[in-house]
C-alpha cells in the first residue's frame, strides 16, 4: 500500500495536478469517507484500501506542493523524518524494547481520542469564526502541541505493529492483511501531516 501511495503522490506531483486546490480537497474528502467504510467494514479492505492509498497519495502530494511554496524543502524533510521515526519505531518493537500491553493500548487510544476531539472542536469552531487559541501558532504552546501529537502518532505505530503480529499469530483471514496495511498507512499519513505542521511552525 505504501508503494501505491508513493506512486500516486509522484504521479500527482509530476503531472501538475498537485497545484490544483481541488486535488487536495476532493482526494482528502474521498479518502476520509473510504477510511470510515474500511474501519467499520474491514472485509472491504482488499478492495478499498488500494483506492485509499491512491487518494491519500494525491492529497499528500497537493498538500506538500502548497507547503513547498512558502517553505522550500519542507516536504523532503518531513518525508525523511517520517521514515526515520518509522524505522526506529519498528526496531524498538522488533527488539521488544517497547512492549505493547493493555495499559499501553489504553493510554495511546485515550490520547488519540483526545486529539481527535480537539481537532473536531477546532473544525466546528472554524465555521463560527472561532479558533482555539495558540493551537496553530508558532509559539511555545503551538510547537509543544505539535510535538505531543507527533509523539501520539508515533505511539500508534506500535499498535499497528502489534496488530500485524497478532494477525499472523492467529492466522487471521486474508482480508485482514489488507486491513493491517490500511491501518499502518493511516498512521503514517497522519504522522507525515503532523510533522509538516510542526516544521511549518518551526520555520515561522
mmCIF file of N, CA and C in Angstrom, residues 36-136:
data_model
loop_
_atom_site.group_PDB
_atom_site.id
_atom_site.type_symbol
_atom_site.label_atom_id
_atom_site.label_comp_id
_atom_site.label_asym_id
_atom_site.label_seq_id
_atom_site.Cartn_x
_atom_site.Cartn_y
_atom_site.Cartn_z
ATOM 1 N N UNK A 36 -13.457 5.611 6.706
ATOM 2 C CA UNK A 36 -14.545 5.271 7.618
ATOM 3 C C UNK A 36 -15.194 3.945 7.217
ATOM 4 N N UNK A 37 -15.388 3.737 5.926
ATOM 5 C CA UNK A 37 -16.007 2.492 5.454
ATOM 6 C C UNK A 37 -15.146 1.295 5.831
ATOM 7 N N UNK A 38 -13.838 1.398 5.576
ATOM 8 C CA UNK A 38 -12.932 0.288 5.894
ATOM 9 C C UNK A 38 -12.889 0.037 7.395
ATOM 10 N N UNK A 39 -12.894 1.114 8.185
ATOM 11 C CA UNK A 39 -12.817 0.981 9.640
ATOM 12 C C UNK A 39 -14.006 0.211 10.194
ATOM 13 N N UNK A 40 -15.185 0.459 9.642
ATOM 14 C CA UNK A 40 -16.388 -0.208 10.134
ATOM 15 C C UNK A 40 -16.669 -1.525 9.407
ATOM 16 N N UNK A 41 -16.078 -1.701 8.213
ATOM 17 C CA UNK A 41 -16.250 -2.928 7.438
ATOM 18 C C UNK A 41 -14.883 -3.420 6.958
ATOM 19 N N UNK A 42 -14.086 -4.019 7.856
ATOM 20 C CA UNK A 42 -12.730 -4.461 7.491
ATOM 21 C C UNK A 42 -12.692 -5.408 6.301
ATOM 22 N N UNK A 43 -13.792 -6.116 6.063
ATOM 23 C CA UNK A 43 -13.830 -7.073 4.959
ATOM 24 C C UNK A 43 -13.700 -6.370 3.606
ATOM 25 N N UNK A 44 -13.961 -5.071 3.572
ATOM 26 C CA UNK A 44 -13.855 -4.312 2.315
ATOM 27 C C UNK A 44 -12.420 -3.858 2.031
ATOM 28 N N UNK A 45 -11.520 -4.098 2.960
ATOM 29 C CA UNK A 45 -10.142 -3.606 2.838
ATOM 30 C C UNK A 45 -9.429 -4.027 1.551
ATOM 31 N N UNK A 46 -9.553 -5.301 1.110
ATOM 32 C CA UNK A 46 -8.833 -5.689 -0.115
ATOM 33 C C UNK A 46 -9.231 -4.870 -1.341
ATOM 34 N N UNK A 47 -10.456 -4.348 -1.341
ATOM 35 C CA UNK A 47 -10.938 -3.597 -2.499
ATOM 36 C C UNK A 47 -10.739 -2.086 -2.331
ATOM 37 N N UNK A 48 -10.960 -1.601 -1.108
ATOM 38 C CA UNK A 48 -10.944 -0.161 -0.884
ATOM 39 C C UNK A 48 -9.601 0.382 -0.401
ATOM 40 N N UNK A 49 -8.798 -0.454 0.246
ATOM 41 C CA UNK A 49 -7.512 0.026 0.773
ATOM 42 C C UNK A 49 -6.592 0.567 -0.333
ATOM 43 N N UNK A 50 -6.465 -0.125 -1.483
ATOM 44 C CA UNK A 50 -5.631 0.441 -2.558
ATOM 45 C C UNK A 50 -6.155 1.788 -3.054
ATOM 46 N N UNK A 51 -7.487 1.923 -3.132
ATOM 47 C CA UNK A 51 -8.080 3.191 -3.555
ATOM 48 C C UNK A 51 -7.779 4.282 -2.535
ATOM 49 N N UNK A 52 -7.836 3.906 -1.255
ATOM 50 C CA UNK A 52 -7.494 4.860 -0.197
ATOM 51 C C UNK A 52 -6.054 5.334 -0.352
ATOM 52 N N UNK A 53 -5.146 4.408 -0.644
ATOM 53 C CA UNK A 53 -3.734 4.758 -0.807
ATOM 54 C C UNK A 53 -3.541 5.731 -1.972
ATOM 55 N N UNK A 54 -4.267 5.503 -3.061
ATOM 56 C CA UNK A 54 -4.175 6.394 -4.225
ATOM 57 C C UNK A 54 -4.658 7.797 -3.862
ATOM 58 N N UNK A 55 -5.806 7.872 -3.208
ATOM 59 C CA UNK A 55 -6.379 9.168 -2.842
ATOM 60 C C UNK A 55 -5.486 9.920 -1.859
ATOM 61 N N UNK A 56 -4.940 9.199 -0.884
ATOM 62 C CA UNK A 56 -4.065 9.857 0.086
ATOM 63 C C UNK A 56 -2.758 10.291 -0.559
ATOM 64 N N UNK A 57 -2.286 9.514 -1.510
ATOM 65 C CA UNK A 57 -1.086 9.915 -2.238
ATOM 66 C C UNK A 57 -1.314 11.221 -2.980
ATOM 67 N N UNK A 58 -2.477 11.341 -3.610
ATOM 68 C CA UNK A 58 -2.829 12.580 -4.315
ATOM 69 C C UNK A 58 -2.953 13.748 -3.339
ATOM 70 N N UNK A 59 -3.613 13.501 -2.209
ATOM 71 C CA UNK A 59 -3.816 14.561 -1.219
ATOM 72 C C UNK A 59 -2.493 15.035 -0.629
ATOM 73 N N UNK A 60 -1.620 14.090 -0.297
ATOM 74 C CA UNK A 60 -0.336 14.456 0.299
ATOM 75 C C UNK A 60 0.556 15.191 -0.693
ATOM 76 N N UNK A 61 0.486 14.790 -1.954
ATOM 77 C CA UNK A 61 1.276 15.479 -2.984
ATOM 78 C C UNK A 61 0.836 16.932 -3.103
ATOM 79 N N UNK A 62 -0.473 17.151 -3.111
ATOM 80 C CA UNK A 62 -1.002 18.508 -3.224
ATOM 81 C C UNK A 62 -0.685 19.330 -1.979
ATOM 82 N N UNK A 63 -0.879 18.731 -0.806
ATOM 83 C CA UNK A 63 -0.569 19.419 0.447
ATOM 84 C C UNK A 63 0.906 19.804 0.500
ATOM 85 N N UNK A 64 1.761 18.870 0.118
ATOM 86 C CA UNK A 64 3.205 19.122 0.122
ATOM 87 C C UNK A 64 3.576 20.228 -0.856
ATOM 88 N N UNK A 65 2.900 20.245 -2.003
ATOM 89 C CA UNK A 65 3.176 21.271 -3.015
ATOM 90 C C UNK A 65 2.926 22.669 -2.461
ATOM 91 N N UNK A 66 1.791 22.851 -1.800
ATOM 92 C CA UNK A 66 1.455 24.171 -1.270
ATOM 93 C C UNK A 66 2.356 24.555 -0.096
ATOM 94 N N UNK A 67 2.795 23.567 0.678
ATOM 95 C CA UNK A 67 3.742 23.856 1.761
ATOM 96 C C UNK A 67 5.096 24.271 1.191
ATOM 97 N N UNK A 68 5.480 23.636 0.090
ATOM 98 C CA UNK A 68 6.766 23.930 -0.542
ATOM 99 C C UNK A 68 6.833 25.360 -1.081
ATOM 100 N N UNK A 69 5.690 25.912 -1.447
ATOM 101 C CA UNK A 69 5.668 27.276 -1.989
ATOM 102 C C UNK A 69 6.226 28.276 -0.972
ATOM 103 N N UNK A 70 5.790 28.136 0.274
ATOM 104 C CA UNK A 70 6.225 29.061 1.326
ATOM 105 C C UNK A 70 7.459 28.581 2.076
ATOM 106 N N UNK A 71 7.653 27.260 2.105
ATOM 107 C CA UNK A 71 8.772 26.697 2.866
ATOM 108 C C UNK A 71 9.501 25.661 2.016
ATOM 109 N N UNK A 72 10.351 26.106 1.111
ATOM 110 C CA UNK A 72 11.069 25.178 0.220
ATOM 111 C C UNK A 72 11.856 24.118 0.999
ATOM 112 N N UNK A 73 11.710 22.867 0.565
ATOM 113 C CA UNK A 73 12.435 21.771 1.192
ATOM 114 C C UNK A 73 11.716 21.122 2.355
ATOM 115 N N UNK A 74 10.577 21.702 2.755
ATOM 116 C CA UNK A 74 9.879 21.196 3.935
ATOM 117 C C UNK A 74 9.320 19.788 3.718
ATOM 118 N N UNK A 75 8.854 19.498 2.496
ATOM 119 C CA UNK A 75 8.277 18.182 2.215
ATOM 120 C C UNK A 75 9.336 17.088 2.298
ATOM 121 N N UNK A 76 10.511 17.360 1.742
ATOM 122 C CA UNK A 76 11.599 16.379 1.799
ATOM 123 C C UNK A 76 11.997 16.101 3.239
ATOM 124 N N UNK A 77 12.099 17.154 4.038
ATOM 125 C CA UNK A 77 12.438 16.982 5.452
ATOM 126 C C UNK A 77 11.379 16.172 6.180
ATOM 127 N N UNK A 78 10.111 16.444 5.873
ATOM 128 C CA UNK A 78 9.016 15.727 6.524
ATOM 129 C C UNK A 78 9.035 14.247 6.158
ATOM 130 N N UNK A 79 9.318 13.946 4.895
ATOM 131 C CA UNK A 79 9.401 12.547 4.454
ATOM 132 C C UNK A 79 10.528 11.826 5.176
ATOM 133 N N UNK A 80 11.694 12.459 5.244
ATOM 134 C CA UNK A 80 12.859 11.838 5.886
ATOM 135 C C UNK A 80 12.618 11.609 7.377
ATOM 136 N N UNK A 81 12.004 12.576 8.034
ATOM 137 C CA UNK A 81 11.715 12.426 9.464
ATOM 138 C C UNK A 81 10.688 11.325 9.690
ATOM 139 N N UNK A 82 9.657 11.283 8.848
ATOM 140 C CA UNK A 82 8.628 10.242 8.965
ATOM 141 C C UNK A 82 9.227 8.856 8.796
ATOM 142 N N UNK A 83 10.051 8.677 7.774
ATOM 143 C CA UNK A 83 10.686 7.381 7.536
ATOM 144 C C UNK A 83 11.629 7.012 8.670
ATOM 145 N N UNK A 84 12.325 7.994 9.224
ATOM 146 C CA UNK A 84 13.249 7.737 10.332
ATOM 147 C C UNK A 84 12.493 7.287 11.570
ATOM 148 N N UNK A 85 11.392 7.969 11.869
ATOM 149 C CA UNK A 85 10.571 7.588 13.021
ATOM 150 C C UNK A 85 10.010 6.185 12.832
ATOM 151 N N UNK A 86 9.550 5.890 11.619
ATOM 152 C CA UNK A 86 9.016 4.558 11.330
ATOM 153 C C UNK A 86 10.079 3.484 11.542
ATOM 154 N N UNK A 87 11.287 3.716 11.019
ATOM 155 C CA UNK A 87 12.367 2.734 11.123
ATOM 156 C C UNK A 87 12.775 2.510 12.577
ATOM 157 N N UNK A 88 12.921 3.591 13.325
ATOM 158 C CA UNK A 88 13.315 3.475 14.732
ATOM 159 C C UNK A 88 12.224 2.779 15.537
ATOM 160 N N UNK A 89 10.964 3.126 15.278
ATOM 161 C CA UNK A 89 9.841 2.508 15.992
ATOM 162 C C UNK A 89 9.776 1.013 15.709
ATOM 163 N N UNK A 90 9.963 0.636 14.450
ATOM 164 C CA UNK A 90 9.942 -0.778 14.082
ATOM 165 C C UNK A 90 11.072 -1.531 14.768
ATOM 166 N N UNK A 91 12.248 -0.914 14.841
ATOM 167 C CA UNK A 91 13.395 -1.539 15.508
ATOM 168 C C UNK A 91 13.127 -1.709 16.999
ATOM 169 N N UNK A 92 12.578 -0.677 17.625
ATOM 170 C CA UNK A 92 12.268 -0.748 19.052
ATOM 171 C C UNK A 92 11.243 -1.838 19.337
ATOM 172 N N UNK A 93 10.276 -1.988 18.438
ATOM 173 C CA UNK A 93 9.255 -3.025 18.621
ATOM 174 C C UNK A 93 9.844 -4.406 18.385
ATOM 175 N N UNK A 94 10.633 -4.549 17.321
ATOM 176 C CA UNK A 94 11.221 -5.850 16.981
ATOM 177 C C UNK A 94 12.159 -6.340 18.078
ATOM 178 N N UNK A 95 12.878 -5.414 18.706
ATOM 179 C CA UNK A 95 13.820 -5.764 19.777
ATOM 180 C C UNK A 95 13.126 -5.861 21.135
ATOM 181 N N UNK A 96 11.817 -5.649 21.135
ATOM 182 C CA UNK A 96 10.994 -5.698 22.345
ATOM 183 C C UNK A 96 11.449 -4.691 23.398
ATOM 184 N N UNK A 97 12.062 -3.610 22.929
ATOM 185 C CA UNK A 97 12.408 -2.520 23.836
ATOM 186 C C UNK A 97 11.132 -1.795 24.251
ATOM 187 N N UNK A 98 10.198 -1.726 23.311
ATOM 188 C CA UNK A 98 8.859 -1.212 23.599
ATOM 189 C C UNK A 98 7.880 -2.369 23.471
ATOM 190 N N UNK A 99 7.175 -2.657 24.535
ATOM 191 C CA UNK A 99 6.190 -3.740 24.517
ATOM 192 C C UNK A 99 4.788 -3.141 24.576
ATOM 193 N N UNK A 100 3.895 -3.759 23.837
ATOM 194 C CA UNK A 100 2.522 -3.259 23.761
ATOM 195 C C UNK A 100 1.617 -4.148 24.602
ATOM 196 N N UNK A 101 1.256 -3.664 25.794
ATOM 197 C CA UNK A 101 0.318 -4.385 26.644
ATOM 198 C C UNK A 101 -0.997 -3.609 26.686
ATOM 199 N N UNK A 102 -1.927 -4.089 27.490
ATOM 200 C CA UNK A 102 -3.243 -3.446 27.539
ATOM 201 C C UNK A 102 -3.174 -2.013 28.052
ATOM 202 N N UNK A 103 -2.310 -1.779 29.039
ATOM 203 C CA UNK A 103 -2.166 -0.423 29.577
ATOM 204 C C UNK A 103 -1.632 0.530 28.511
ATOM 205 N N UNK A 104 -0.663 0.050 27.720
ATOM 206 C CA UNK A 104 -0.099 0.865 26.643
ATOM 207 C C UNK A 104 -1.180 1.183 25.614
ATOM 208 N N UNK A 105 -1.968 0.171 25.256
ATOM 209 C CA UNK A 105 -3.037 0.374 24.278
ATOM 210 C C UNK A 105 -4.048 1.405 24.769
ATOM 211 N N UNK A 106 -4.452 1.277 26.043
ATOM 212 C CA UNK A 106 -5.435 2.208 26.599
ATOM 213 C C UNK A 106 -4.897 3.633 26.607
ATOM 214 N N UNK A 107 -3.626 3.773 26.985
ATOM 215 C CA UNK A 107 -3.014 5.095 27.042
ATOM 216 C C UNK A 107 -2.992 5.752 25.667
ATOM 217 N N UNK A 108 -2.554 4.995 24.661
ATOM 218 C CA UNK A 108 -2.437 5.539 23.309
ATOM 219 C C UNK A 108 -3.811 5.841 22.723
ATOM 220 N N UNK A 109 -4.757 4.937 22.924
ATOM 221 C CA UNK A 109 -6.097 5.150 22.379
ATOM 222 C C UNK A 109 -6.782 6.350 23.029
ATOM 223 N N UNK A 110 -6.580 6.513 24.343
ATOM 224 C CA UNK A 110 -7.159 7.663 25.044
ATOM 225 C C UNK A 110 -6.559 8.969 24.533
ATOM 226 N N UNK A 111 -5.237 8.982 24.384
ATOM 227 C CA UNK A 111 -4.555 10.182 23.889
ATOM 228 C C UNK A 111 -4.983 10.503 22.457
ATOM 229 N N UNK A 112 -5.116 9.461 21.638
ATOM 230 C CA UNK A 112 -5.537 9.656 20.244
ATOM 231 C C UNK A 112 -6.952 10.214 20.179
ATOM 232 N N UNK A 113 -7.828 9.672 21.016
ATOM 233 C CA UNK A 113 -9.212 10.149 21.061
ATOM 234 C C UNK A 113 -9.262 11.618 21.483
ATOM 235 N N UNK A 114 -8.412 11.994 22.424
ATOM 236 C CA UNK A 114 -8.366 13.383 22.886
ATOM 237 C C UNK A 114 -7.945 14.319 21.753
ATOM 238 N N UNK A 115 -6.964 13.895 20.957
ATOM 239 C CA UNK A 115 -6.515 14.710 19.821
ATOM 240 C C UNK A 115 -7.634 14.854 18.794
ATOM 241 N N UNK A 116 -8.341 13.758 18.531
ATOM 242 C CA UNK A 116 -9.459 13.797 17.584
ATOM 243 C C UNK A 116 -10.523 14.791 18.051
ATOM 244 N N UNK A 117 -10.824 14.781 19.345
ATOM 245 C CA UNK A 117 -11.814 15.704 19.901
ATOM 246 C C UNK A 117 -11.373 17.153 19.712
ATOM 247 N N UNK A 118 -10.093 17.422 19.980
ATOM 248 C CA UNK A 118 -9.570 18.787 19.814
ATOM 249 C C UNK A 118 -9.693 19.238 18.364
ATOM 250 N N UNK A 119 -9.328 18.344 17.434
ATOM 251 C CA UNK A 119 -9.403 18.699 16.011
ATOM 252 C C UNK A 119 -10.848 18.879 15.551
ATOM 253 N N UNK A 120 -11.757 18.055 16.065
ATOM 254 C CA UNK A 120 -13.169 18.203 15.715
ATOM 255 C C UNK A 120 -13.722 19.527 16.243
ATOM 256 N N UNK A 121 -13.351 19.868 17.471
ATOM 257 C CA UNK A 121 -13.785 21.144 18.047
ATOM 258 C C UNK A 121 -13.252 22.311 17.215
ATOM 259 N N UNK A 122 -11.998 22.226 16.820
ATOM 260 C CA UNK A 122 -11.399 23.287 16.012
ATOM 261 C C UNK A 122 -12.102 23.408 14.659
ATOM 262 N N UNK A 123 -12.485 22.234 14.082
ATOM 263 C CA UNK A 123 -13.177 22.224 12.793
ATOM 264 C C UNK A 123 -14.549 22.880 12.904
ATOM 265 N N UNK A 124 -15.291 22.539 13.955
ATOM 266 C CA UNK A 124 -16.626 23.107 14.158
ATOM 267 C C UNK A 124 -16.530 24.602 14.455
ATOM 268 N N UNK A 125 -15.594 24.970 15.323
ATOM 269 C CA UNK A 125 -15.444 26.382 15.690
ATOM 270 C C UNK A 125 -15.047 27.246 14.496
ATOM 271 N N UNK A 126 -14.326 26.639 13.543
ATOM 272 C CA UNK A 126 -13.862 27.408 12.382
ATOM 273 C C UNK A 126 -15.030 27.953 11.565
ATOM 274 N N UNK A 127 -16.163 27.222 11.571
ATOM 275 C CA UNK A 127 -17.346 27.695 10.851
ATOM 276 C C UNK A 127 -17.981 28.894 11.556
ATOM 277 N N UNK A 128 -17.660 29.044 12.838
ATOM 278 C CA UNK A 128 -18.193 30.160 13.616
ATOM 279 C C UNK A 128 -17.197 31.306 13.702
ATOM 280 N N UNK A 129 -16.091 31.145 12.987
ATOM 281 C CA UNK A 129 -15.070 32.186 13.014
ATOM 282 C C UNK A 129 -14.239 32.186 14.278
ATOM 283 N N UNK A 130 -14.243 31.040 14.978
ATOM 284 C CA UNK A 130 -13.508 30.928 16.241
ATOM 285 C C UNK A 130 -12.338 29.967 16.065
ATOM 286 N N UNK A 131 -11.188 30.330 16.567
ATOM 287 C CA UNK A 131 -10.015 29.465 16.532
ATOM 288 C C UNK A 131 -9.574 29.151 17.958
ATOM 289 N N UNK A 132 -9.215 27.893 18.205
ATOM 290 C CA UNK A 132 -8.679 27.542 19.522
ATOM 291 C C UNK A 132 -7.358 28.282 19.712
ATOM 292 N N UNK A 133 -7.230 29.085 20.775
ATOM 293 C CA UNK A 133 -6.043 29.927 20.967
ATOM 294 C C UNK A 133 -4.723 29.155 20.907
ATOM 295 N N UNK A 134 -3.792 29.670 20.110
ATOM 296 C CA UNK A 134 -2.401 29.205 20.052
ATOM 297 C C UNK A 134 -2.211 27.803 19.479
ATOM 298 N N UNK A 135 -3.304 27.150 19.052
ATOM 299 C CA UNK A 135 -3.189 25.781 18.552
ATOM 300 C C UNK A 135 -2.371 25.719 17.273
ATOM 301 N N UNK A 136 -2.579 26.691 16.389
ATOM 302 C CA UNK A 136 -1.898 26.677 15.095
ATOM 303 C C UNK A 136 -0.796 27.727 14.998
#
